[in-house]
Structure formats: C-alpha cells, structure tokens
Amino acid sequence: MSRIVLSEVSKSFTTDTGVHTDALRNVSLNVESGEIFGLIGRSGAGKSTLLRMINALERPTSGSVQVDGVDLAQVSGDRLRKMRHGIGMVFQQFNLMNSRTVFGNIAVPLKLAGWKEDDIATRVADLLDFVGLGDKAFVKPRRLSGGQKQRVGIARAIANQPDILLSDEATSALDPQTTAEIVALLRSVNEEFGITIVVVTHEMDVVSSLADRAAILSQGEVVELGPIQQILSKP
Ligand code: ADP
Ligand code: ADP
C-alpha cells in the first residue's frame, strides 16, 4: 500500500537541436493507497513522463513527487534503489528477455533484490500459478502468445512484492478478449495483494472497467480528475 502525491509537477525537455517541450505543466494529483488510478490521454499528452516521475526515472523541472511522504528528489543511491524495488512496471511491448526462460525473466528482479536461489524458485513457482502459467516455466518468451507474455510481465513486476504497480499501455498490443483477461488479472493483483496501480492507457474501455479514479492529460495538463464514472460522463 502506498500513497503517491504529485504537487505542481512540471517537466520540460530541450533537445540538442534546441526544441523545447513542456511534457508536464503544473500537474497536481494524488493516488490513494490501494486504489487503481487511470491516466488517460492521447499520444504525447505526457502520460509516460508522469509514470517515469513516480519511478524516479525522471526528475521534475519544478514541483515535487512524494511516495508515502518521501520526496523522491531527496532520495538517492541505495535508498532510491530500494524504493524502486517497491515499484513494479509493465509495458506495452512486454520487455521480456528472449534469451531467458519465463522462469529466468521472473527471477531477474528477485536476483537484483538479493533473494536466495531456493526462495527464488519457490517464489517464481507461486507467481506462475498466480498468473496461470504453471506449465510454462522453462519456455522461452517467443513461444508464448501476447497475453501469456503480459502474464509473465505482470509476474515479474509483482515478484518483489511491490507496493505500487505502474502499467504503461499494458493491453494496447492485445486483442479485446486478451485485454479483458489482463484487466481481470490486474484487478486481482490489486485485490489480493493490495497493490496500488497506476494504469496509463488511451483505451477508455480499459480504464472504465479497471480504474477507481482517473485523470485526463492533454498537452501536459490535467484537464479532468475524479471518480471514473464522473470522468466518463463528461462529453
Ligand atoms: P505520452 O506517454 O502521453 O504519449 P510522453 O510522456 O511520452 O507522452 O511525451 C510527452 C511529450 O514530451 C511529447 O511531446 C514527447 O515528445 C516529449 N518527450 C518525452 N520524453 C522526452 C525526452 N526524453 N526528450 C524530449 N522530449 C520528450
Ligand atoms: P538465466 O538465468 O541464465 O536466464 P534460465 O532463464 O535458462 O537462465 O533459467 C533460470 C533458472 O531456471 C536457472 O536457475 C536454471 O538453472 C533453471 N532452469 C532452467 N531450465 C530449467 C529446466 N528445464 N529444468 C529445471 N530448471 C531449469
């Protein structure tokens, strides 16, 4: 369980050729502990940049990001690494390592966090059962369907028992039936483990079936924020 607070967060990028982009402008929002929060917006709206702020992969140009009361700008080194272990991430293109088995992929974050081999084996087996891939441990990702790959991605993301799961267009490469299955899996991640989830998507049906509350971003600004039914009832 973790609470995320963004206060007046702005982020601008200037490329080598001098092109300036305001990716986020004065964004203030809270993600409450244990909720599923949707971030909606077109391509280029700033959704991924916002996610990368929560993971401390990007720093705000101004404003602050707090996770459980800790300002991420004040954290570095080992402490930051530990905080990142408490945040899992899933991706549109799954980001699995093709040279490794399903087991090997899910074991990576556990190895990085210093788990012992025996504990890793037990943990990975449990995770595979949870995501419904108990028979795929020693298969390479290229043998899996898109939905199965995302199940591996989710197992890897929650392996370290994170408090927060960040989902960046996790269903955008999947067909509607598979999308519904992954939505159901994300919901059970939230319900069974109390993991706070931030879901970035441009698919309105995904947020409407998954999120408790949502924000709509447009050109780096929050243009709507509230309970999902309220957001969806706006024209
Ligand atoms: P979304 O995830 O909603 O598609 P992004 O957060 O990826 O939006 O991007 C928001 C804006 O910031 C876009 O105009 C994008 O081109 C720009 N941007 C994002 N990251 C960088 C970067 N590292 N360097 C320059 N511009 C960037
Ligand atoms: P790597 O960590 O080098 O990517 P793999 O992904 O192939 O290795 O496997 C991860 C772990 O699973 C290793 O500890 C390996 O010993 C074990 N393993 C791999 N294949 C099998 C198998 N067919 N039966 C039992 N254990 C296996």
Coordinates of C-alpha atoms and ligand atoms in Angstrom, one line a residue:
M1 CA 0.0 0.0 0.0
S2 CA 1.4 3.3 -1.0
R3 CA 0.2 6.9 -1.5
I4 CA 1.6 9.0 -4.3
V5 CA 1.3 12.8 -4.3
L6 CA 2.3 15.0 -7.2
S7 CA 2.4 18.7 -6.3
E8 CA 2.6 21.2 -9.2
V9 CA 4.9 19.0 -11.2
S10 CA 6.3 20.4 -14.4
K11 CA 8.8 18.8 -16.7
S12 CA 10.3 20.3 -19.8
F13 CA 12.7 18.8 -22.3
T14 CA 15.1 20.6 -24.5
T15 CA 16.7 18.6 -27.3
D16 CA 20.2 19.0 -28.6
T17 CA 18.8 21.0 -31.5
G18 CA 17.1 23.4 -29.1
V19 CA 13.5 22.1 -29.4
H20 CA 11.6 22.8 -26.2
T21 CA 8.7 20.6 -25.0
D22 CA 6.6 21.1 -21.9
A23 CA 5.8 17.4 -21.2
L24 CA 4.0 18.2 -18.0
R25 CA 2.6 21.5 -16.8
N26 CA 1.8 22.1 -13.2
V27 CA 0.3 18.6 -12.5
S28 CA -1.1 18.1 -9.1
L29 CA -2.8 14.8 -8.2
N30 CA -2.9 12.1 -5.5
V31 CA -3.1 8.4 -6.0
E32 CA -4.5 6.9 -2.8
S33 CA -3.1 3.8 -1.2
G34 CA -4.7 0.6 -2.6
E35 CA -6.6 2.3 -5.5
I36 CA -6.4 1.8 -9.2
F37 CA -5.8 5.1 -10.8
G38 CA -6.2 5.7 -14.5
L39 CA -4.1 8.1 -16.6
I40 CA -5.8 8.8 -19.9
G41 CA -4.7 11.0 -22.8
R42 CA -3.6 11.0 -26.4
S43 CA -0.1 10.2 -27.6
G44 CA 2.2 12.9 -26.5
A45 CA 0.0 14.1 -23.6
G46 CA 2.7 13.3 -21.0
K47 CA 1.4 10.0 -19.6
S48 CA 4.7 8.1 -19.8
T49 CA 6.7 11.1 -18.5
L50 CA 4.3 11.2 -15.4
L51 CA 4.9 7.4 -14.8
R52 CA 8.6 7.9 -15.1
M53 CA 8.4 10.6 -12.4
I54 CA 6.7 8.1 -10.0
N55 CA 9.5 5.6 -10.6
A56 CA 12.2 8.4 -10.2
L57 CA 13.5 7.7 -13.7
E58 CA 12.8 11.4 -14.4
R59 CA 13.1 14.3 -12.1
P60 CA 10.6 17.2 -12.2
T61 CA 11.8 20.5 -13.6
S62 CA 9.8 22.0 -10.8
G63 CA 7.3 20.7 -8.2
S64 CA 7.6 17.5 -6.2
V65 CA 6.7 13.8 -6.2
Q66 CA 6.1 12.1 -2.9
V67 CA 5.7 8.4 -2.3
D68 CA 4.4 7.7 1.3
G69 CA 5.5 11.1 2.3
V70 CA 9.1 10.8 1.0
D71 CA 10.1 13.4 -1.6
L72 CA 11.8 11.4 -4.4
A73 CA 14.1 14.3 -5.2
Q74 CA 15.7 13.8 -1.7
V75 CA 16.4 10.1 -2.2
S76 CA 19.5 8.7 -4.0
G77 CA 21.9 5.8 -4.1
D78 CA 20.9 2.6 -2.2
R79 CA 17.8 4.1 -0.7
L80 CA 16.5 5.0 -4.2
R81 CA 17.3 1.5 -5.4
K82 CA 15.3 0.0 -2.5
M83 CA 12.4 2.3 -3.2
R84 CA 12.4 1.2 -6.9
H85 CA 12.2 -2.4 -5.7
G86 CA 8.9 -1.4 -4.2
I87 CA 7.6 -0.3 -7.6
G88 CA 6.8 -2.8 -10.4
M89 CA 6.3 -1.8 -14.0
V90 CA 4.5 -3.5 -17.0
F91 CA 5.0 -2.4 -20.6
Q92 CA 3.1 -2.5 -23.9
Q93 CA 5.8 -4.5 -25.6
F94 CA 6.3 -6.7 -22.5
N95 CA 10.1 -6.1 -22.4
L96 CA 11.0 -9.7 -21.8
M97 CA 14.4 -11.1 -22.4
N98 CA 14.2 -13.6 -25.2
S99 CA 17.4 -15.4 -24.3
R100 CA 15.9 -16.4 -20.9
T101 CA 13.1 -18.7 -20.0
V102 CA 9.9 -17.5 -18.4
F103 CA 11.4 -18.6 -15.0
G104 CA 14.6 -16.6 -15.8
N105 CA 12.7 -13.5 -16.7
I106 CA 10.6 -13.5 -13.5
A107 CA 13.7 -14.3 -11.4
V108 CA 15.6 -11.2 -12.6
P109 CA 14.1 -8.7 -10.1
L110 CA 14.4 -11.2 -7.3
K111 CA 18.1 -11.8 -8.1
L112 CA 18.7 -8.0 -8.2
A113 CA 17.0 -7.7 -4.8
G114 CA 19.3 -10.3 -3.3
W115 CA 16.8 -13.2 -2.9
K116 CA 18.4 -16.7 -2.2
E117 CA 18.1 -19.3 -5.0
D118 CA 15.8 -21.6 -3.1
D119 CA 13.5 -18.7 -2.2
I120 CA 13.5 -17.5 -5.8
A121 CA 12.4 -21.0 -7.1
T122 CA 9.5 -21.1 -4.6
R123 CA 8.5 -17.5 -5.3
V124 CA 8.6 -17.9 -9.1
A125 CA 6.5 -21.1 -8.9
D126 CA 3.9 -19.3 -6.8
L127 CA 3.9 -16.4 -9.2
L128 CA 3.5 -18.7 -12.2
D129 CA 0.5 -20.3 -10.6
F130 CA -1.0 -16.9 -9.8
V131 CA -0.8 -15.7 -13.4
G132 CA -1.9 -19.1 -14.7
L133 CA 1.3 -20.2 -16.4
G134 CA 2.3 -23.0 -14.1
D135 CA 3.3 -25.2 -17.1
K136 CA 5.4 -22.5 -18.9
A137 CA 8.4 -22.1 -16.5
F138 CA 11.1 -23.3 -18.9
V139 CA 9.6 -22.0 -22.2
K140 CA 11.2 -19.1 -24.0
P141 CA 9.0 -16.0 -24.4
R142 CA 8.9 -16.3 -28.2
R143 CA 6.8 -19.4 -27.8
L144 CA 4.2 -17.5 -25.9
S145 CA 1.1 -15.6 -27.1
G146 CA 0.9 -11.8 -26.4
G147 CA -1.4 -12.4 -23.4
Q148 CA 0.9 -15.0 -22.0
K149 CA 3.9 -12.7 -22.4
Q150 CA 2.0 -10.0 -20.5
R151 CA 1.2 -12.5 -17.7
V152 CA 5.0 -13.1 -17.4
G153 CA 5.4 -9.3 -17.4
I154 CA 3.0 -9.0 -14.6
A155 CA 4.5 -11.8 -12.6
R156 CA 8.0 -10.2 -13.0
A157 CA 6.5 -6.8 -12.0
I158 CA 5.0 -8.1 -8.7
A159 CA 7.8 -10.6 -7.9
N160 CA 9.4 -8.3 -5.3
Q161 CA 6.0 -7.7 -3.6
P162 CA 5.9 -4.1 -4.6
D163 CA 3.5 -1.5 -3.1
I164 CA 3.0 0.1 -6.5
L165 CA 2.4 -1.3 -10.0
L166 CA 2.8 1.1 -13.0
S167 CA 1.1 -0.1 -16.1
D168 CA 2.2 1.6 -19.3
E169 CA -0.3 0.7 -22.1
A170 CA -0.1 -2.9 -20.9
T171 CA -3.1 -4.0 -23.0
S172 CA -2.5 -1.9 -26.1
A173 CA -0.9 -4.6 -28.1
L174 CA -3.6 -7.2 -27.2
D175 CA -6.9 -8.2 -28.8
P176 CA -10.2 -7.4 -26.9
Q177 CA -10.6 -10.9 -25.4
T178 CA -7.0 -11.0 -24.1
T179 CA -7.3 -7.4 -22.9
A180 CA -10.3 -8.4 -20.8
E181 CA -8.2 -11.2 -19.3
I182 CA -5.3 -9.0 -18.5
V183 CA -7.6 -6.4 -17.0
A184 CA -9.0 -9.1 -14.7
L185 CA -5.5 -10.2 -13.7
L186 CA -4.5 -6.6 -12.8
R187 CA -7.7 -6.3 -10.8
S188 CA -6.8 -9.4 -8.8
V189 CA -3.2 -8.1 -8.3
N190 CA -4.9 -5.1 -6.7
E191 CA -7.5 -7.0 -4.6
E192 CA -5.3 -9.9 -3.4
F193 CA -2.1 -8.0 -2.6
G194 CA -3.4 -4.5 -2.0
I195 CA -1.0 -3.2 -4.6
T196 CA -1.7 0.4 -5.7
I197 CA -1.9 0.5 -9.5
V198 CA -1.5 3.4 -11.9
V199 CA -2.8 2.4 -15.4
V200 CA -1.7 4.5 -18.4
T201 CA -3.9 3.9 -21.4
H202 CA -5.5 5.5 -24.4
E203 CA -8.2 2.8 -24.2
M204 CA -11.3 4.2 -22.5
D205 CA -12.9 0.8 -22.0
V206 CA -9.8 -0.4 -20.1
V207 CA -9.9 2.5 -17.6
S208 CA -13.7 2.3 -17.3
S209 CA -13.5 -1.4 -16.3
L210 CA -10.4 -1.1 -14.1
A211 CA -9.9 2.3 -12.5
D212 CA -11.5 3.7 -9.4
R213 CA -10.4 7.3 -10.3
A214 CA -8.7 8.8 -13.3
A215 CA -7.1 11.9 -14.7
I216 CA -7.2 13.0 -18.3
L217 CA -4.0 14.6 -19.5
S218 CA -3.9 16.9 -22.5
Q219 CA -0.7 18.6 -23.7
G220 CA 0.9 18.0 -20.3
E221 CA -2.0 19.4 -18.3
V222 CA -4.6 17.7 -16.1
V223 CA -7.9 18.6 -17.7
E224 CA -10.2 16.2 -15.8
L225 CA -9.7 14.5 -12.4
G226 CA -12.1 12.4 -10.4
P227 CA -14.0 9.2 -9.9
I228 CA -14.1 7.2 -13.1
Q229 CA -17.9 7.4 -13.7
Q230 CA -17.7 11.2 -13.4
I231 CA -14.8 11.4 -15.9
L232 CA -16.6 9.2 -18.4
S233 CA -19.9 11.0 -18.1
K234 CA -18.3 14.3 -19.4
P235 CA -18.8 14.9 -23.1
Ligands
ADP1 P1 2.5 10.0 -23.8 O1 3.1 8.9 -22.9 O2 1.2 10.6 -23.3 O3 2.4 9.6 -25.2 P2 5.1 11.3 -23.3 O4 5.2 11.5 -21.8 O5 5.8 10.2 -23.9 O6 3.6 11.3 -23.7 O7 5.6 12.6 -24.0 C1 5.1 13.9 -23.7 C2 5.8 15.0 -24.5 O8 7.2 15.0 -24.1 C3 5.9 14.6 -26.0 O9 5.8 15.8 -26.8 C4 7.3 14.0 -26.1 O10 7.8 14.1 -27.4 C5 8.1 14.8 -25.1 N1 9.2 14.0 -24.5 C6 9.1 12.9 -23.7 N2 10.3 12.4 -23.4 C7 11.2 13.2 -24.0 C8 12.6 13.3 -24.0 N3 13.4 12.4 -23.3 N4 13.2 14.3 -24.7 C9 12.5 15.2 -25.4 N5 11.1 15.2 -25.4 C10 10.5 14.2 -24.7
ADP2 P1 19.2 -17.5 -16.9 O1 19.1 -17.1 -15.5 O2 20.7 -17.6 -17.4 O3 18.4 -16.7 -17.9 P2 17.3 -19.6 -17.5 O4 16.3 -18.5 -17.8 O5 17.5 -20.6 -18.6 O6 18.7 -19.0 -17.0 O7 16.8 -20.3 -16.2 C1 16.6 -19.7 -14.9 C2 16.7 -20.7 -13.8 O8 15.9 -21.8 -14.1 C3 18.1 -21.2 -13.6 O9 18.4 -21.2 -12.2 C4 18.1 -22.6 -14.2 O10 19.0 -23.4 -13.5 C5 16.7 -23.0 -14.1 N1 16.2 -23.9 -15.2 C6 16.3 -23.5 -16.5 N2 15.7 -24.5 -17.3 C7 15.4 -25.5 -16.4 C8 14.7 -26.8 -16.6 N3 14.4 -27.2 -17.8 N4 14.5 -27.5 -15.5 C9 14.8 -27.1 -14.3 N5 15.4 -25.9 -14.0 C10 15.7 -25.1 -15.1

